[in-house]
Coordinates of C-alpha atoms and ligand atoms in Angstrom, one line a residue:
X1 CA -45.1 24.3 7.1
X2 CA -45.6 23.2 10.6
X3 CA -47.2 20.2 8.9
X4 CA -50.4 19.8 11.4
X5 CA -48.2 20.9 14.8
X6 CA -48.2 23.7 16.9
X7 CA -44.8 24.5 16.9
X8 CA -41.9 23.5 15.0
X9 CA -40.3 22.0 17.8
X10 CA -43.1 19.5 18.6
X11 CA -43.0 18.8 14.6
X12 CA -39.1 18.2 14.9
X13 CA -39.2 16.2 18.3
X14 CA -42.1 13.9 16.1
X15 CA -39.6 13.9 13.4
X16 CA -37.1 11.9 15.0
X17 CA -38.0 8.7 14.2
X18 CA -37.3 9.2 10.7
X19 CA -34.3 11.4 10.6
X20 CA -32.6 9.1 12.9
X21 CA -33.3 6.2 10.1
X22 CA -32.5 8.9 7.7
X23 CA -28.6 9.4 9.2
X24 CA -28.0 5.7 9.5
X25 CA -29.7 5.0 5.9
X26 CA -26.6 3.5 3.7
X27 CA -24.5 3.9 6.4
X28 CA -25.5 1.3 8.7
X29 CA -26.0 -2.0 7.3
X30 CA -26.6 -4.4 10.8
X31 CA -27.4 -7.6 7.9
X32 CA -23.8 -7.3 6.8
X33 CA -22.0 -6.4 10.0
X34 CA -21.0 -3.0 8.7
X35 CA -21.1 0.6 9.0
X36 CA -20.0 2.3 5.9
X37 CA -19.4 6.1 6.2
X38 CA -16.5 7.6 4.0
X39 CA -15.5 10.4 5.7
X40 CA -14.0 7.5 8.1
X41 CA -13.2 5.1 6.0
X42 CA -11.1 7.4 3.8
X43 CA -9.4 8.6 7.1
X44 CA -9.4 5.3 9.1
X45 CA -5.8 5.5 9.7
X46 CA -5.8 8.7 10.9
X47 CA -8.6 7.7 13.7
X48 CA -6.4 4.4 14.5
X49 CA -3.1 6.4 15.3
X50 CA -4.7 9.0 17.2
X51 CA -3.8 9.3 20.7
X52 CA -6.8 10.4 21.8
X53 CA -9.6 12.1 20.0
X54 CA -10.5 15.9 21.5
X55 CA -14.8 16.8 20.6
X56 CA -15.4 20.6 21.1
X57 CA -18.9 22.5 20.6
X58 CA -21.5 24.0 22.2
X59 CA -24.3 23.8 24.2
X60 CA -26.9 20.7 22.9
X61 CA -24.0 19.9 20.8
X62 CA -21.5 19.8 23.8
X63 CA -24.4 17.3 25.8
X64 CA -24.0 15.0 22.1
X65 CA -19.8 15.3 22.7
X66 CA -20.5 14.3 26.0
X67 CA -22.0 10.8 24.8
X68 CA -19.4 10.7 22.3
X69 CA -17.1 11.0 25.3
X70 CA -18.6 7.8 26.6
X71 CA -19.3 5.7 23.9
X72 CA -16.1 6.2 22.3
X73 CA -13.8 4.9 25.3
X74 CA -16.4 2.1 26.3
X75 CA -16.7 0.9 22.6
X76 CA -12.9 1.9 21.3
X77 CA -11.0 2.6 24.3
X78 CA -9.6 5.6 22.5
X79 CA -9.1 8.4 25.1
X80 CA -11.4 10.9 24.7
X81 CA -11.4 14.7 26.2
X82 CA -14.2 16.8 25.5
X83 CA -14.2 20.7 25.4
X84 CA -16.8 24.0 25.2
X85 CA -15.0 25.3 21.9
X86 CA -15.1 28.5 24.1
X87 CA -12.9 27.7 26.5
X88 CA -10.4 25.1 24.3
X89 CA -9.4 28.2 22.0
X90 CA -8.4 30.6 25.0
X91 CA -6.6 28.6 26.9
X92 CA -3.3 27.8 24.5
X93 CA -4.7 23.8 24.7
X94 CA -2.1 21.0 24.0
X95 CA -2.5 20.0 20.7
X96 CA -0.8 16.8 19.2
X97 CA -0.4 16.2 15.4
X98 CA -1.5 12.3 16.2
X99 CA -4.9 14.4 18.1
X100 CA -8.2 13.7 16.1
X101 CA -10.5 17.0 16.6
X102 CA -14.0 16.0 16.5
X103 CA -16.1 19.3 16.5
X104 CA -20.0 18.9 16.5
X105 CA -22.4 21.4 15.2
X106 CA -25.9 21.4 13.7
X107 CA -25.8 24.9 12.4
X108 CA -22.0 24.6 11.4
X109 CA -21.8 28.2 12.0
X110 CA -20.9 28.6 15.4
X111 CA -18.3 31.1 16.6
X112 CA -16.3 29.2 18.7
X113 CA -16.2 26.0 17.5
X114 CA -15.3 27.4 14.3
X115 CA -12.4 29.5 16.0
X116 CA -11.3 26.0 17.9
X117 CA -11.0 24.2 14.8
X118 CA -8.8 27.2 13.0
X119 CA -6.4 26.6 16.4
X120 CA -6.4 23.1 16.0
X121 CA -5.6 23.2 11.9
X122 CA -2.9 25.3 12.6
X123 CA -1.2 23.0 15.2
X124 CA -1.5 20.0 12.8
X125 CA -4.5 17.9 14.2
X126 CA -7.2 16.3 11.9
X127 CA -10.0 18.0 11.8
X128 CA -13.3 16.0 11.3
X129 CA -16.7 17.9 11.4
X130 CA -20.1 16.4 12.9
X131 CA -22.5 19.0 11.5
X132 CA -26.6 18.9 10.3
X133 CA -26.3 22.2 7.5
X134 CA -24.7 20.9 4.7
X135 CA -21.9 23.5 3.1
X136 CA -21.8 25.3 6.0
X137 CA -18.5 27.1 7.2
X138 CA -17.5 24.0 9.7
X139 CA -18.1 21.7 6.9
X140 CA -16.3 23.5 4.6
X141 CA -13.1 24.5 7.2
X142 CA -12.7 20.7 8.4
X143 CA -10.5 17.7 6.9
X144 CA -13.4 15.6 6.7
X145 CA -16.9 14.9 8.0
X146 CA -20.3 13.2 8.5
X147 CA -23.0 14.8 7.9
X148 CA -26.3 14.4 10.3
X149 CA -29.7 14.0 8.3
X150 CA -31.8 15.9 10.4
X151 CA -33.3 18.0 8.1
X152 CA -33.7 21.8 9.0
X153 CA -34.2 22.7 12.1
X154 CA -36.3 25.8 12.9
X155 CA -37.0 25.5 16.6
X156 CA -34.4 27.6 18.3
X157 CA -33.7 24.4 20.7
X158 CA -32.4 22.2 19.5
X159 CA -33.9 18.8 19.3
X160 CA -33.4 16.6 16.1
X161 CA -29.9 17.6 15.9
X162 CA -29.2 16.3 19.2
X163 CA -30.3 12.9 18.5
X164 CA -28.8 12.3 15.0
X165 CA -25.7 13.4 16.3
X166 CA -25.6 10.6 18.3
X167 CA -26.4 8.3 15.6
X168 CA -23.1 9.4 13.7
X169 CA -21.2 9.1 17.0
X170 CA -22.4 5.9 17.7
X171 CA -21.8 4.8 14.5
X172 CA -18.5 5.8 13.9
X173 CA -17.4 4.5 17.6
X174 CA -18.5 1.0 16.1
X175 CA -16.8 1.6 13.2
X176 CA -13.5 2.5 14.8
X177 CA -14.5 -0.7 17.6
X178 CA -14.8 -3.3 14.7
X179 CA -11.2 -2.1 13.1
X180 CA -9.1 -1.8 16.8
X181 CA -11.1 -5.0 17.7
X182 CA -12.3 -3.4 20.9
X183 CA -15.7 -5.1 21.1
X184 CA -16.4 -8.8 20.9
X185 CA -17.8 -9.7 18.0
X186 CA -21.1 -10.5 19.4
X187 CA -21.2 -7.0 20.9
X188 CA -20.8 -5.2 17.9
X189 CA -23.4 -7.4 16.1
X190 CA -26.1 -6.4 19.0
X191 CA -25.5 -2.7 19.3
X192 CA -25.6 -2.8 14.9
X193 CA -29.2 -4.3 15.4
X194 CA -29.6 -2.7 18.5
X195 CA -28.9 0.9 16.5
X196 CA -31.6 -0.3 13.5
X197 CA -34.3 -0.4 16.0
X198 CA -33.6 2.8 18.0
X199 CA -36.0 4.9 14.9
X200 CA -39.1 2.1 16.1
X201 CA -37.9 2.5 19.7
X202 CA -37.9 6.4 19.6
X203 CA -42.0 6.1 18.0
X204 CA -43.0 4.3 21.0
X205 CA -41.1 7.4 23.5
X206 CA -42.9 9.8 21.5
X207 CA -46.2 8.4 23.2
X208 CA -45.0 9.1 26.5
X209 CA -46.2 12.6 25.3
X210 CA -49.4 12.7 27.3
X211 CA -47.5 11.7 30.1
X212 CA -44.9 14.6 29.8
X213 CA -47.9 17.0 29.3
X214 CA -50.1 15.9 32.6
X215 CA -46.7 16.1 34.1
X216 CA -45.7 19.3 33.0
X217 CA -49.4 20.6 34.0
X218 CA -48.3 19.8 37.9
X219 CA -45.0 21.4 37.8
X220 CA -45.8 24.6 35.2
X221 CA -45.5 26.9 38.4
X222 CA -41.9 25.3 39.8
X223 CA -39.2 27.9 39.5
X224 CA -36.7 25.5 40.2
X225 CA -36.2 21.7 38.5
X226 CA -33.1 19.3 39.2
X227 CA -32.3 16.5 36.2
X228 CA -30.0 14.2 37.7
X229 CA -28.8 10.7 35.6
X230 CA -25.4 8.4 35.7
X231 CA -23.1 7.3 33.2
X232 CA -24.7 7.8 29.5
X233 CA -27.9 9.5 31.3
X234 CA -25.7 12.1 32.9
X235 CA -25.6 14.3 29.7
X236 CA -29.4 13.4 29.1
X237 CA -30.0 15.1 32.5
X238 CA -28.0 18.0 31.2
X239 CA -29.7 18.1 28.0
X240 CA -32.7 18.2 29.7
X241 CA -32.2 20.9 31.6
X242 CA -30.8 22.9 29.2
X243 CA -34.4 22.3 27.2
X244 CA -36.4 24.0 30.2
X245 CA -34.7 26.1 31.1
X246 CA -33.9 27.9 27.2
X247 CA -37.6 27.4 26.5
X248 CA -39.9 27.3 29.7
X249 CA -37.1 30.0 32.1
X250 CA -37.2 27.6 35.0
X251 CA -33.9 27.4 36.4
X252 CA -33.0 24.2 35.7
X253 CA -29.6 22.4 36.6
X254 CA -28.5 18.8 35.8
X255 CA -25.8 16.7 37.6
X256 CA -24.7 13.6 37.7
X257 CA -27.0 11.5 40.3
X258 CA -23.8 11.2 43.0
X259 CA -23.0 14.4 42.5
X260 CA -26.5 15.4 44.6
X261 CA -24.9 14.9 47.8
X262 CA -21.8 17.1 46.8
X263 CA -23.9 20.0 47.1
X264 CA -27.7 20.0 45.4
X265 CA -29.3 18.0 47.9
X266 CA -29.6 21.2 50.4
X267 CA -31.8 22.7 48.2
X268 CA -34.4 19.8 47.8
X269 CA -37.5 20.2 49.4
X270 CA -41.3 19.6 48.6
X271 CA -40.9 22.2 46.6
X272 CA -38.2 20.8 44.5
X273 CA -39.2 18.8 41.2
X274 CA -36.2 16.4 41.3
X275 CA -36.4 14.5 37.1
X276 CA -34.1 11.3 37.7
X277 CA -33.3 9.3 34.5
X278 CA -33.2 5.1 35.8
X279 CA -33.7 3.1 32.7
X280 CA -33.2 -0.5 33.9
X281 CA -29.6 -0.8 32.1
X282 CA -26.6 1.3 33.3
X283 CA -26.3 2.0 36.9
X284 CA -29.9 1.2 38.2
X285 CA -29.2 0.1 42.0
X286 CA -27.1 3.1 42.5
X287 CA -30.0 5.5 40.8
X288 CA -32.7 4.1 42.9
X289 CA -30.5 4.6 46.0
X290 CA -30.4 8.5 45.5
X291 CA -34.1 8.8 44.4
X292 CA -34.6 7.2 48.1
X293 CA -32.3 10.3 49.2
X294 CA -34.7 12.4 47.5
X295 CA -37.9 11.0 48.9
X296 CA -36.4 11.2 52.6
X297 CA -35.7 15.0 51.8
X298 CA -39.6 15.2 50.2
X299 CA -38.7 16.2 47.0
X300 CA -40.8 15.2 44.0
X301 CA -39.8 12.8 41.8
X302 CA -40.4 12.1 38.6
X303 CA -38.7 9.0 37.1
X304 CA -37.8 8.4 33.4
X305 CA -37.7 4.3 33.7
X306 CA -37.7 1.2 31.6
X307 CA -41.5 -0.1 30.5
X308 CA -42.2 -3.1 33.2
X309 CA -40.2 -1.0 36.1
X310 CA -41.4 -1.8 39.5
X311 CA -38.7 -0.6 41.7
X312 CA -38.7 3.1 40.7
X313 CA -42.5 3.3 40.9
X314 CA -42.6 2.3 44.6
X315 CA -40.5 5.8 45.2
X316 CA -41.6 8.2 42.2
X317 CA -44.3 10.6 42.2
X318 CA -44.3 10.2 38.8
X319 CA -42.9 8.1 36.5
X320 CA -42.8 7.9 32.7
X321 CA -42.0 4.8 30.9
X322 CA -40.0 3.9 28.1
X323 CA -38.4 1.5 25.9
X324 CA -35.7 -1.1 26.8
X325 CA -32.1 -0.8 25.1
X326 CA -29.1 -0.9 26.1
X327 CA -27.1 1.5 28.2
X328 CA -25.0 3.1 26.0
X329 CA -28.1 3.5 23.3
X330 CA -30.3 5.1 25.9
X331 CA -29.6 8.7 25.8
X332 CA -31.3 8.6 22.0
X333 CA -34.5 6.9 24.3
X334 CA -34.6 8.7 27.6
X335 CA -34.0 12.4 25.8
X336 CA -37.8 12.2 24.6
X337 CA -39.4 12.2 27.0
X338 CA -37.4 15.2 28.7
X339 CA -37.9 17.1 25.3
X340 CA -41.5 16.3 25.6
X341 CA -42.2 17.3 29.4
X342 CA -40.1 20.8 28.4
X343 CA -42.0 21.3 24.9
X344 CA -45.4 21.6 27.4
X345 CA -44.4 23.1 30.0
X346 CA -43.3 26.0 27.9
X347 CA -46.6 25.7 26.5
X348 CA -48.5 25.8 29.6
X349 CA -46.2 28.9 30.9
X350 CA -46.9 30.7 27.4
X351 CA -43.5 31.2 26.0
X352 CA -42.7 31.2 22.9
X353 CA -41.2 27.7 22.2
X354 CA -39.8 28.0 18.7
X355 CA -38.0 31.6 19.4
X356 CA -37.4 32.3 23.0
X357 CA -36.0 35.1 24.4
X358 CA -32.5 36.1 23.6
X359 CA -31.4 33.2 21.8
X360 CA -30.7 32.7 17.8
X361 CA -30.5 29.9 16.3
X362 CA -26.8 30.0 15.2
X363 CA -24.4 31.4 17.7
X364 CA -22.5 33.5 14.8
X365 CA -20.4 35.7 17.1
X366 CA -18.3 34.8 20.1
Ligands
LIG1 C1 -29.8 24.4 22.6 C2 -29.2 25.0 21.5 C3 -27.8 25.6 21.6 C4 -26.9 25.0 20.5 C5 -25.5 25.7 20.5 C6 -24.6 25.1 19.4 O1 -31.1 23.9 22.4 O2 -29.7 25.0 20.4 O3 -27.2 25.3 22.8 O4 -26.8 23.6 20.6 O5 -25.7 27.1 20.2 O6 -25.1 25.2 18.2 P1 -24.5 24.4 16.9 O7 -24.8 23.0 17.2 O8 -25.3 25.0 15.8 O9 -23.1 24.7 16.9

């Protein structure tokens, strides 16, 4: 059932490829310039009139709301605020009728986001559902939906989901982009091809696997790990520390890169294994300018860059390549290898990947 793996979470991490193709499949058609998905079409106008759209959830599905966050305003310009369903359903949050509720889950059973949407029902917002388990209770208690085609997912962390719900954000941020006119034209003909190759794009990650696991042999010891990434690639570097630390118990924080000097930079030292994600698209020259803040503080760096990077690899320890896409396609690139690099060093450490300690796999209770 592991089909050949060791785990089911290396079997799902491999399995991305195809489930990503899998959500886009009849959906995304780059030949024709469109993106068909019904749960927006029959809705459209309710996604054009909203005065902002408001994207609760939890943990790896927050990180995914976080990239909705950003790919929604750059691609729409429709305000965006996003919220842990925790805290939106305790603190008596404004709520509009014109508000579209965008609540992400894969298990679609999750406490509080199921609670949030309730709130939000009852105070007149549209309610649409990003979830992986079809029929499940946030399917079936929202307006309307899209449905991620990840499959099952057995590993308690949570790794397909992740990346397919970003393939149903993105797509339905081009979507609303092509009817508010938000993108040129040419724009939103790129990122539709652009989106057809991520599945090809996301094979050639997967063989930065080796890499991750000579990696993670060096750091397996490390009781402490920074992730730091900007723009798009900050909630990548949160992901990725959430994936450590949930599977490997290294503490793990992530921040946004020019947050470092706001306060995590005191605790770098050679002991520190500082993971800074600098694809060559997005905010490179700033990116490179903290990794040299690192290096004066002797921390060790290890760089997740673009394939052909030169820059980086003057100042890493480490670096691990991948593809080229653009910026706001990247998190569904640079998350591999993170993923990857957590996946062994769990591994190495002896944990149990697919059920670690204290954690289920859907958060049924508040
Ligand atoms: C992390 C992880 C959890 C879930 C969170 C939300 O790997 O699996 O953080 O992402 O419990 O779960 P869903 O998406 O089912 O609402």
């Amino acid at each position: 059932e592991k089909g050949g793996y060791d785990h089911f979470m290396l079997k799902e991490i491999y399995e991305q490829p195809s489930v990503i193709k899998d959500t886009y499949r009849g959906r995304l058609l780059a030949n024709q310039g469109l993106i068909k998905m019904a749960g927006i079409e029959d809705n459209l106008e309710r996604f054009l009139n909203a005065e902002r759209i408001l994207i609760v959830a939890c943990g790896t599905s927050w990180h995914a709301g976080l990239v909705a966050e950003y790919i929604i305003e750059e691609f729409a310009r429709i305000p965006v605020e996003v919220e842990y369903a925790s805290e939106f359903r305790y603190r008596n949050p404004i709520i509009n009728k014109n508000d579209v509720l965008i609540a992400i889950s894969q298990s679609g059973e999750t406490a509080d986001t199921l609670a949030a949407i309730k709130l939000a029902k009852e105070r007149g917002a549209f309610v649409f559902g990003v979830c992986n388990v079809v029929g499940s209770s946030i399917s079936r208690e929202t307006h309307a939906g899209a449905y991620t085609h990840a499959g099952p997912e057995i590993g308690v962390a949570s790794t397909k989901a992740f990346t397919t719900q970003i393939t149903v954000i993105t797509m339905i941020a081009l979507r609303l982009a092509k009817a508010k006119g938000t993108l040129s034209n040419s724009d939103y003909h790129r990122y539709l091809q652009e989106l057809e190759l991520i599945p090809e794009k996301v094979q050639d990650a997967l063989l930065t696997n080796d890499a991750a696991e000579a990696i993670g042999k060096v750091f397996q010891k490390s009781s402490n790990c920074l992730y730091l990434g900007r723009g798009y690639n900050f909630p990548v570097a949160l992901e990725g520390a959430l994936k450590l630390k949930e599977i490997s118990y290294i503490h793990a924080e992530g921040y946004p890169a020019a947050e470092m000097k706001h306060g995590p930079i005191a605790l770098i030292d050679e002991h520190m294994p500082v993971i800074v994600i600098a694809p060559k698209q997005g905010h490179y020259d700033k990116v490179v300018s903290n990794i040299q803040e690192i290096k004066s503080r002797s921390g060790k760096i290890i760089a997740v860059v673009t394939k052909g990077d030169v820059q980086v690899r003057e100042l890493a320890d480490y670096v691990i390549e991948v593809p080229d896409t653009s910026d706001a396609l990247s998190p569904l690139i640079t998350t591999i290898p993170l993923q990857l690099l957590s996946y062994h060093i769990a591994v190495l450490r002896g944990c149990n990947v697919d059920q670690p300690r204290n954690l289920a796999k859907s958060v049924t209770v508040e």
